[in-house]
PDB file of C-alpha atoms in Angstrom:
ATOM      1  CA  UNK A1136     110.003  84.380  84.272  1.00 65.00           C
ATOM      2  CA  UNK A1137     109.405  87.493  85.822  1.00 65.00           C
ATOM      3  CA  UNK A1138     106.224  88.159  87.840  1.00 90.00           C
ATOM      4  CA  UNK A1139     103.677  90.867  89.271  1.00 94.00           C
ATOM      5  CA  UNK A1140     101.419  88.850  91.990  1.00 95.00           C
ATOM      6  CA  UNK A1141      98.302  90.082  93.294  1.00 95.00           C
ATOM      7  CA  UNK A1142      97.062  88.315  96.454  1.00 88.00           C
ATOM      8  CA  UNK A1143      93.886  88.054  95.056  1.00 90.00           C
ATOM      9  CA  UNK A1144      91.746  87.828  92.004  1.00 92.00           C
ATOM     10  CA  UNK A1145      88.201  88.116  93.240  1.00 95.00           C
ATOM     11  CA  UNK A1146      87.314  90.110  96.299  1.00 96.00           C
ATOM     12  CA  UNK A1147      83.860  90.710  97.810  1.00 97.00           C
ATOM     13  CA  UNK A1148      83.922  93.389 100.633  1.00 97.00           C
ATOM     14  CA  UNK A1149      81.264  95.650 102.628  1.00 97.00           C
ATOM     15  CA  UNK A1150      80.577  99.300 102.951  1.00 98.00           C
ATOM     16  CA  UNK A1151      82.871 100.682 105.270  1.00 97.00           C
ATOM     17  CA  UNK A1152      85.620  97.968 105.664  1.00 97.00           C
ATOM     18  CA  UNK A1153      89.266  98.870 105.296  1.00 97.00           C
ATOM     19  CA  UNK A1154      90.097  96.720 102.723  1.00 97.00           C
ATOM     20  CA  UNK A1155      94.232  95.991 101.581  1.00 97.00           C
ATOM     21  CA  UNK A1156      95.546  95.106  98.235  1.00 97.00           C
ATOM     22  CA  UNK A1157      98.616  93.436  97.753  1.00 96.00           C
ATOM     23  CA  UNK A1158     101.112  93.112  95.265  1.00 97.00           C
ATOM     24  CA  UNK A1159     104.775  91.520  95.090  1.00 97.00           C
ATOM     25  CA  UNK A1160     107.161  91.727  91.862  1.00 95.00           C
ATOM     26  CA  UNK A1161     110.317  89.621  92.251  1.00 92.00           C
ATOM     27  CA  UNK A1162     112.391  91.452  89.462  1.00 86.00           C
ATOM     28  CA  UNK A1163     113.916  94.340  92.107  1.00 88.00           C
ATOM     29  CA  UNK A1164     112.280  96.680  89.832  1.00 89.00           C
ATOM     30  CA  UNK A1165     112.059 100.533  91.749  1.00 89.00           C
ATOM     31  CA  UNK A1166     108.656 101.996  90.151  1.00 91.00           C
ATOM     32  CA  UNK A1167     105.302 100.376  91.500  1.00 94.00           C
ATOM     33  CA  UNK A1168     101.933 101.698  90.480  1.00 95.00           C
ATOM     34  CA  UNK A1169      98.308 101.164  91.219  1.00 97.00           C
ATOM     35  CA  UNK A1170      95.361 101.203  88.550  1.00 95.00           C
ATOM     36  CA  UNK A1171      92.354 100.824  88.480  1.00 95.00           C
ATOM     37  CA  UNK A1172      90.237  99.837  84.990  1.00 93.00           C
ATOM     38  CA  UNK A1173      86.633 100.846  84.954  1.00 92.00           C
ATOM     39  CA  UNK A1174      84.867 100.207  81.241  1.00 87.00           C
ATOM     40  CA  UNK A1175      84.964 103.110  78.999  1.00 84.00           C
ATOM     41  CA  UNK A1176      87.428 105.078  81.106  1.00 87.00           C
ATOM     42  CA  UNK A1177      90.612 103.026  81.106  1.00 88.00           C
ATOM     43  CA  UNK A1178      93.181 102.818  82.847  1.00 91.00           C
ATOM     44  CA  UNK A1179      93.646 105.428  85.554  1.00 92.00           C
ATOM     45  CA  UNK A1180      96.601 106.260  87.960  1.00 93.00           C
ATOM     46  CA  UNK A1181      95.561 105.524  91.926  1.00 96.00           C
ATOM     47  CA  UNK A1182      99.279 105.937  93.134  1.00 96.00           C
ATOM     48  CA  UNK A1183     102.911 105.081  92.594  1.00 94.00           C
ATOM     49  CA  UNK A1184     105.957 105.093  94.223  1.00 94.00           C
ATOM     50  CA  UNK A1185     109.620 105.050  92.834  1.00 90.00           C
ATOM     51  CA  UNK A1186     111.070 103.754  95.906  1.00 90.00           C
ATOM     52  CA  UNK A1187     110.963 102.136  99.605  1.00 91.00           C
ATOM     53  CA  UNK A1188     108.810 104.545 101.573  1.00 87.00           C
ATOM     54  CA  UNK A1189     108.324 107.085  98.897  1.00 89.00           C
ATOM     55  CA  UNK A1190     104.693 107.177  97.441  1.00 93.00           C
ATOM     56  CA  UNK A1191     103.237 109.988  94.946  1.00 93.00           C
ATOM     57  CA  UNK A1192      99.547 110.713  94.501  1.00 94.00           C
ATOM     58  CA  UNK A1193      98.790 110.115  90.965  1.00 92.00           C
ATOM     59  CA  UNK A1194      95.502 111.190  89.049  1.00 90.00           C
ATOM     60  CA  UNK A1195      92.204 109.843  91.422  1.00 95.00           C
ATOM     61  CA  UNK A1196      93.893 109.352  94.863  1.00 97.00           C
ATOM     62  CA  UNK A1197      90.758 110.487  96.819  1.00 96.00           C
ATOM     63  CA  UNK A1198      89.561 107.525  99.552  1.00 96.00           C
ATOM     64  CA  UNK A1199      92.868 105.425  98.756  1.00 98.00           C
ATOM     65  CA  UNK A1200      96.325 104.848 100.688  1.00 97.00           C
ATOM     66  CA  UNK A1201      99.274 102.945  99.906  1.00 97.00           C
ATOM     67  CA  UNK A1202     102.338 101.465 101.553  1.00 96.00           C
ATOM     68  CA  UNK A1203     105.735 100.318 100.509  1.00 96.00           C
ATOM     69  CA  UNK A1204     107.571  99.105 103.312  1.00 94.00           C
ATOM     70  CA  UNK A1205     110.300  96.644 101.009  1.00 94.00           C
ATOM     71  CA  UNK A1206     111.324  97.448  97.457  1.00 93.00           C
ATOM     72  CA  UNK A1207     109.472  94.206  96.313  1.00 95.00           C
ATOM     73  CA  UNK A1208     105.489  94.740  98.180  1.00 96.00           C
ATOM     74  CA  UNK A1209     103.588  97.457  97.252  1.00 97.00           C
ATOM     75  CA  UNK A1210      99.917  97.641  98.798  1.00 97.00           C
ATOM     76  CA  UNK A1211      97.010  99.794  98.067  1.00 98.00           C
ATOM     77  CA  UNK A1212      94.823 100.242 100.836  1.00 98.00           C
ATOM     78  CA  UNK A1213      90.870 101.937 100.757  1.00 97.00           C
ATOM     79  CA  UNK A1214      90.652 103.371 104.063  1.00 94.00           C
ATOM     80  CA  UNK A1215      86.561 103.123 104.108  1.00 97.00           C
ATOM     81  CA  UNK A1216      85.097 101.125 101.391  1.00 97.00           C
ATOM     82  CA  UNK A1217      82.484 102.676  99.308  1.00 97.00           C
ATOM     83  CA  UNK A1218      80.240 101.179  96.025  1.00 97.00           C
ATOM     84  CA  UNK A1219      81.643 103.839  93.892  1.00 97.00           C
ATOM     85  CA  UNK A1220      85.371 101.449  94.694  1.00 98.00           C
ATOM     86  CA  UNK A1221      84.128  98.264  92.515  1.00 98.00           C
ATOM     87  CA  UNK A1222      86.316  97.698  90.142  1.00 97.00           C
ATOM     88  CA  UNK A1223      89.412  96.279  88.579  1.00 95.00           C
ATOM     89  CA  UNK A1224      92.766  97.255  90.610  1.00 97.00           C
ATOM     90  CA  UNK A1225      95.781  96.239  88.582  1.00 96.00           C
ATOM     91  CA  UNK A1226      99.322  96.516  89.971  1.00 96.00           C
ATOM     92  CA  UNK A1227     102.342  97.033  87.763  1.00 94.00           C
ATOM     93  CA  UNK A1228     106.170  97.318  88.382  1.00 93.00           C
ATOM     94  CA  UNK A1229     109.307  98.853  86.058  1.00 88.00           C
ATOM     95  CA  UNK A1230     112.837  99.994  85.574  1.00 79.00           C
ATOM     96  CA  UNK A1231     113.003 103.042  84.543  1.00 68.00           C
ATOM     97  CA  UNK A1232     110.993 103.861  81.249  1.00 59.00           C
ATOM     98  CA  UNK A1233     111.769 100.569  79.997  1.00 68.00           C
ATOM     99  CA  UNK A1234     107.553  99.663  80.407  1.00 76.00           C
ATOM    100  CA  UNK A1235     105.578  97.856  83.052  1.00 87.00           C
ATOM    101  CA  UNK A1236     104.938  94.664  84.219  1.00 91.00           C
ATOM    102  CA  UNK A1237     101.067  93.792  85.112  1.00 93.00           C
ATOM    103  CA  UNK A1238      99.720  91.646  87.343  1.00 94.00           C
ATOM    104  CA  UNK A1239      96.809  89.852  87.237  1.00 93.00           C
ATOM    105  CA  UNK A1240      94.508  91.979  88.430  1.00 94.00           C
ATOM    106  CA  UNK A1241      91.773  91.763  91.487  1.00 95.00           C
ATOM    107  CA  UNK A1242      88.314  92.312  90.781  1.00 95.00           C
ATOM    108  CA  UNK A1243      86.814  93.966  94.170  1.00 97.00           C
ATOM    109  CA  UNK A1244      83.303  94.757  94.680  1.00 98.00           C
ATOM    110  CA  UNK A1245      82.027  96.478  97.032  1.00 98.00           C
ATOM    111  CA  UNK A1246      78.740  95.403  98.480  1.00 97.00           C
TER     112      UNK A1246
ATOM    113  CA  UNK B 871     101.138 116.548  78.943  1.00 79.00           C
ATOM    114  CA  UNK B 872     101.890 113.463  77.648  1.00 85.00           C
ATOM    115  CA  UNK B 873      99.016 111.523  75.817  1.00 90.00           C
ATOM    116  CA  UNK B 874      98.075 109.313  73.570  1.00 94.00           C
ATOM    117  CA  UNK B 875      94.906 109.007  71.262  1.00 95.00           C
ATOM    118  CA  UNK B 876      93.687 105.862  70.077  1.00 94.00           C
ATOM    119  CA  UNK B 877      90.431 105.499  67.567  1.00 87.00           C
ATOM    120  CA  UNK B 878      87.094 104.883  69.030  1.00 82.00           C
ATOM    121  CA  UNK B 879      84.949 102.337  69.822  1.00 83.00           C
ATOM    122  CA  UNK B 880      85.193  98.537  69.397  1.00 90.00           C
ATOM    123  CA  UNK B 881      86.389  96.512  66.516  1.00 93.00           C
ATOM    124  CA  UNK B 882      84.765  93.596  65.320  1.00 96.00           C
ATOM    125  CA  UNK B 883      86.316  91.279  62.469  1.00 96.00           C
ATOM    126  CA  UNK B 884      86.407  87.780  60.576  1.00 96.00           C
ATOM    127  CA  UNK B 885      88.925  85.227  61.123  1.00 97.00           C
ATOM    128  CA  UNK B 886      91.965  85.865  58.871  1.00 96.00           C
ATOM    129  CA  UNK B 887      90.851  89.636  58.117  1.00 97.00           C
ATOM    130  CA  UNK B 888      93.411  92.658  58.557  1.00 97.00           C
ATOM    131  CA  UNK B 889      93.739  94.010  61.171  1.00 97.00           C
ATOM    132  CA  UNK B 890      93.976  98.115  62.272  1.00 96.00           C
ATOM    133  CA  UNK B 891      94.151  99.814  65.126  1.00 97.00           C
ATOM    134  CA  UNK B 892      95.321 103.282  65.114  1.00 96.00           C
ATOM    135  CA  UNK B 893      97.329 105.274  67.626  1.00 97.00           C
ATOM    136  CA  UNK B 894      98.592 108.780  67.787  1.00 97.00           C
ATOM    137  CA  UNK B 895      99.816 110.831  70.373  1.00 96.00           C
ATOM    138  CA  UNK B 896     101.655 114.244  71.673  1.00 94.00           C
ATOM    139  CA  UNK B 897     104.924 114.166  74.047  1.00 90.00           C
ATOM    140  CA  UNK B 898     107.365 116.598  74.381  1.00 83.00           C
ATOM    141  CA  UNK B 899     111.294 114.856  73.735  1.00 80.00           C
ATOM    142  CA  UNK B 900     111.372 111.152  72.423  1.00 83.00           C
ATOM    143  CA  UNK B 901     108.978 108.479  73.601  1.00 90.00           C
ATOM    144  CA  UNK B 902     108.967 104.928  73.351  1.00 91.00           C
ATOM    145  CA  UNK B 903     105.877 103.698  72.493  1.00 94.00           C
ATOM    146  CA  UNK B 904     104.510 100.146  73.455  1.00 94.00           C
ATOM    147  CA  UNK B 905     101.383  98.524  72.776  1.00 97.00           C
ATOM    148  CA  UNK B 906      99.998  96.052  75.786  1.00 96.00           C
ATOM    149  CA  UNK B 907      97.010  93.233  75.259  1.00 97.00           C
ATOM    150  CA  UNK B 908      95.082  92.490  77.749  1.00 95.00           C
ATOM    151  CA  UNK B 909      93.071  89.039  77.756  1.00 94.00           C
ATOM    152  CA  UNK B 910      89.813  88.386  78.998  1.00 89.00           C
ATOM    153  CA  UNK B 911      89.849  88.506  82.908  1.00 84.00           C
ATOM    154  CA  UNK B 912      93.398  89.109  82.756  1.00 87.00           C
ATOM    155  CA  UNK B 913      96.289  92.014  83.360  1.00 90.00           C
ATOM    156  CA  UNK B 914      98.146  93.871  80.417  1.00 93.00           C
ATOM    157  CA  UNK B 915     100.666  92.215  78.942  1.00 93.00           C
ATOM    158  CA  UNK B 916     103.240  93.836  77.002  1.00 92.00           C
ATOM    159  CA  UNK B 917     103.121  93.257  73.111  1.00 96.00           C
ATOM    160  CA  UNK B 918     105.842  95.345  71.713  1.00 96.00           C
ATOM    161  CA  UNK B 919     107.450  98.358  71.499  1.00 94.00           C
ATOM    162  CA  UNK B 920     109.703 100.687  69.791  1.00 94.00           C
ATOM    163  CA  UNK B 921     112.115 102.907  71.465  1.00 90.00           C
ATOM    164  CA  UNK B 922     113.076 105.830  68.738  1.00 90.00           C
ATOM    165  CA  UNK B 923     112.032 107.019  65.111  1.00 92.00           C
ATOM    166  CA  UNK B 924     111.558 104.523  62.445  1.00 94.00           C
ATOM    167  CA  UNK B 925     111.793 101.458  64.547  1.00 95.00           C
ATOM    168  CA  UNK B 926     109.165  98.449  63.952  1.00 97.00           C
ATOM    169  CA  UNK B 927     108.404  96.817  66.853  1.00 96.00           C
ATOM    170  CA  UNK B 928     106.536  92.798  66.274  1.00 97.00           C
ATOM    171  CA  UNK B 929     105.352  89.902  68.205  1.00 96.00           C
ATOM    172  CA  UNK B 930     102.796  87.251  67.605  1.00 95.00           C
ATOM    173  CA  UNK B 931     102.064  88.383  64.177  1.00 97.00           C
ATOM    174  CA  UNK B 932     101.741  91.580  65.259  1.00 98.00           C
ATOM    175  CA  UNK B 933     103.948  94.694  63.837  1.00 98.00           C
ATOM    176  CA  UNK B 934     103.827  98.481  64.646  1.00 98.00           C
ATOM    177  CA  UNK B 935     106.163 101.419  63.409  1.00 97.00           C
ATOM    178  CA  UNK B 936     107.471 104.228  65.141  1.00 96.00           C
ATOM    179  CA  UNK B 937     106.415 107.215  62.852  1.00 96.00           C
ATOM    180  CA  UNK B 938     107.790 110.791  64.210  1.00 93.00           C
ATOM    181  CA  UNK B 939     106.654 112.707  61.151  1.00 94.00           C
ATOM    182  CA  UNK B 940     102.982 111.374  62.084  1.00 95.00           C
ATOM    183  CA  UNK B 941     103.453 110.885  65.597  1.00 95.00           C
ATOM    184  CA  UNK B 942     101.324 107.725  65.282  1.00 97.00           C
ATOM    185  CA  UNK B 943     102.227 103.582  66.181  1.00 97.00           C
ATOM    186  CA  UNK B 944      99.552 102.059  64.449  1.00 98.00           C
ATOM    187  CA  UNK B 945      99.166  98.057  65.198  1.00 98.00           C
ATOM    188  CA  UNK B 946      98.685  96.043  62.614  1.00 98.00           C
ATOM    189  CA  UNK B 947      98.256  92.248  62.077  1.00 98.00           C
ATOM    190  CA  UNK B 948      97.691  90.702  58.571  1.00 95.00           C
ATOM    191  CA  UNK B 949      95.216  87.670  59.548  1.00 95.00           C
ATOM    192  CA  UNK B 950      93.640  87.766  62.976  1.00 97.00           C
ATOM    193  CA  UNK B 951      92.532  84.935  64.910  1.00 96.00           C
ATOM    194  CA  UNK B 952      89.885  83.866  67.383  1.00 96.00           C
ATOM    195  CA  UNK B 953      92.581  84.222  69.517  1.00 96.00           C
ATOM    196  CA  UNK B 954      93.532  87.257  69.104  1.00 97.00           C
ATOM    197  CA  UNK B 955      90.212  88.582  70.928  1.00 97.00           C
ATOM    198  CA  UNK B 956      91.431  91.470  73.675  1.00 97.00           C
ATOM    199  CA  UNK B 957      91.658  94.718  74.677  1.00 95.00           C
ATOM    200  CA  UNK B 958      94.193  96.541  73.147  1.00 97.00           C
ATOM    201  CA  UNK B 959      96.166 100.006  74.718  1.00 95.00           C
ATOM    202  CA  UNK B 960      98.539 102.148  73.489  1.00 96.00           C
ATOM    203  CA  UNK B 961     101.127 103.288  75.728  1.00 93.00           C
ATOM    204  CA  UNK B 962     104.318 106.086  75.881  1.00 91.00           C
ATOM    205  CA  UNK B 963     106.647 107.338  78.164  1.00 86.00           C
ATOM    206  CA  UNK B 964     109.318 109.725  78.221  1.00 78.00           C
ATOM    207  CA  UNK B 965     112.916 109.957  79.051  1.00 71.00           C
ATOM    208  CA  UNK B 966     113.375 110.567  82.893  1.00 70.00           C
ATOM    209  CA  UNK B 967     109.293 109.939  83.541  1.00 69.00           C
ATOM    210  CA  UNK B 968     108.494 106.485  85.025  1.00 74.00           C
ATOM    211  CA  UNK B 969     104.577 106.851  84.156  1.00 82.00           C
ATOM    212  CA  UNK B 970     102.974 105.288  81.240  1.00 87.00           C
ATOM    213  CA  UNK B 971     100.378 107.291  79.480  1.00 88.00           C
ATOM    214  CA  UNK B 972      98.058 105.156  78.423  1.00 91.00           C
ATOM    215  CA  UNK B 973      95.255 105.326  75.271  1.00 93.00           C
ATOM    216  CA  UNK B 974      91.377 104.417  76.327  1.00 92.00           C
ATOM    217  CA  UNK B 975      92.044 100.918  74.690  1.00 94.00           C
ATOM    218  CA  UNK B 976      89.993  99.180  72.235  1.00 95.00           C
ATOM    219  CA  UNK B 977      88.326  95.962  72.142  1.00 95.00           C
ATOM    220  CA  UNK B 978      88.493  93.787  69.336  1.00 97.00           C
ATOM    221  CA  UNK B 979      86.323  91.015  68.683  1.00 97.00           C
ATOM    222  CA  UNK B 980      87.207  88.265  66.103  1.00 97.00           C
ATOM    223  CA  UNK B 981      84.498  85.848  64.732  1.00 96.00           C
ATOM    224  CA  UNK B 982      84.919  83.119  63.406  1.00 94.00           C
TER     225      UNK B 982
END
């Protein structure tokens, strides 16, 4: 069965920590994405990345990083944690257009 | 752009009552359309999809058809379950573009 793991469900951080998100997909798919869910606004694009070392910026990108160092590991990174960060991150991987694959999810607040 | 419009607000039903949930949306070539759940306290998972005009995609009970002339993929499932309580999104993507546009979702409650 193919997977999308997050390292973590729940997360509790402070103000001002660097805090990293991980996530692994074991199907040697090429796209990787970052969401986050926030109630009444949906799902919205953090970043993505088609390939190793490639990343794009995709619609709020402002106070997040990410790396992808291997195909499989993708990880989203908040450079300087802030309150307005709690929320639900969701990772997803794909081939092509052929739809995503979800993880989990983490649930991060920020304290 | 790409988008995709789904109705508004929550939906709250019986057990065994019909269920609707309506989704259009605007693309320029030939989307395939998808429809994801998502569980309580869980990630999306994909429910089905279609991948050109006319198509009827189904899973668990749960059918949707690619209409072109409307540009809609309405869900529909003919008696819903306790079960069946989620979040539902619709979803499209293009040809040659890897990103998903995704509807706001709608939550569906079913009581017993």
């Amino acid at each position: 069965d193919v997977k999308v793991t997050q390292s973590s469900r729940y997360l509790v951080k402070r103000t001002g920590e660097k805090v990293f998100l991980e996530c692994v997909q074991d199907m040697d798919h090429e796209n990787m994405f970052w969401y986050r869910q926030d109630p009444g606004l949906g799902l919205r694009l953090i970043y993505f990345s088609y390939d190793v070392k490639m990343k794009e910026k995709g619609d709020i990108p402002e106070g997040y990083s990410v790396s992808r160092e291997k195909k499989e590991r993708f990880s989203l990174i908040l450079e300087s944690a802030s309150t307005n960060q709690t929320s639900m991150y969701l990772c997803a991987s794909s081939l092509q257009e052929y739809g995503y694959t979800f993880g989990s999810g983490t649930r991060l607040t920020v304290v | 752009g790409d988008s995709v419009t789904q109705m508004e607000g929550p939906v709250t039903l019986s057990e065994e009552a019909f269920l609707t949930i309506n989704c259009t949306y605007t693309a320029t070539g030939y989307p395939s359309l998808f429809w994801y759940v998502q569980y309580p306290g869980e990630g999306l998972q994909l429910l089905l999809k279609a991948t050109k005009a006319d198509d009827k995609g189904s899973n668990k009970g749960f059918e949707a058809t690619y209409r072109k002339e409307t540009t809609s993929f309405h869900l529909e499932k003919g008696s819903v379950q306790v079960s069946d309580s989620a979040v539902y999104f619709c979803a499209l993507s293009t040809r040659g573009n890897n990103r998903l546009a995704f509807g706001k979702g709608n939550q569906v409650v079913v009581i017993p």
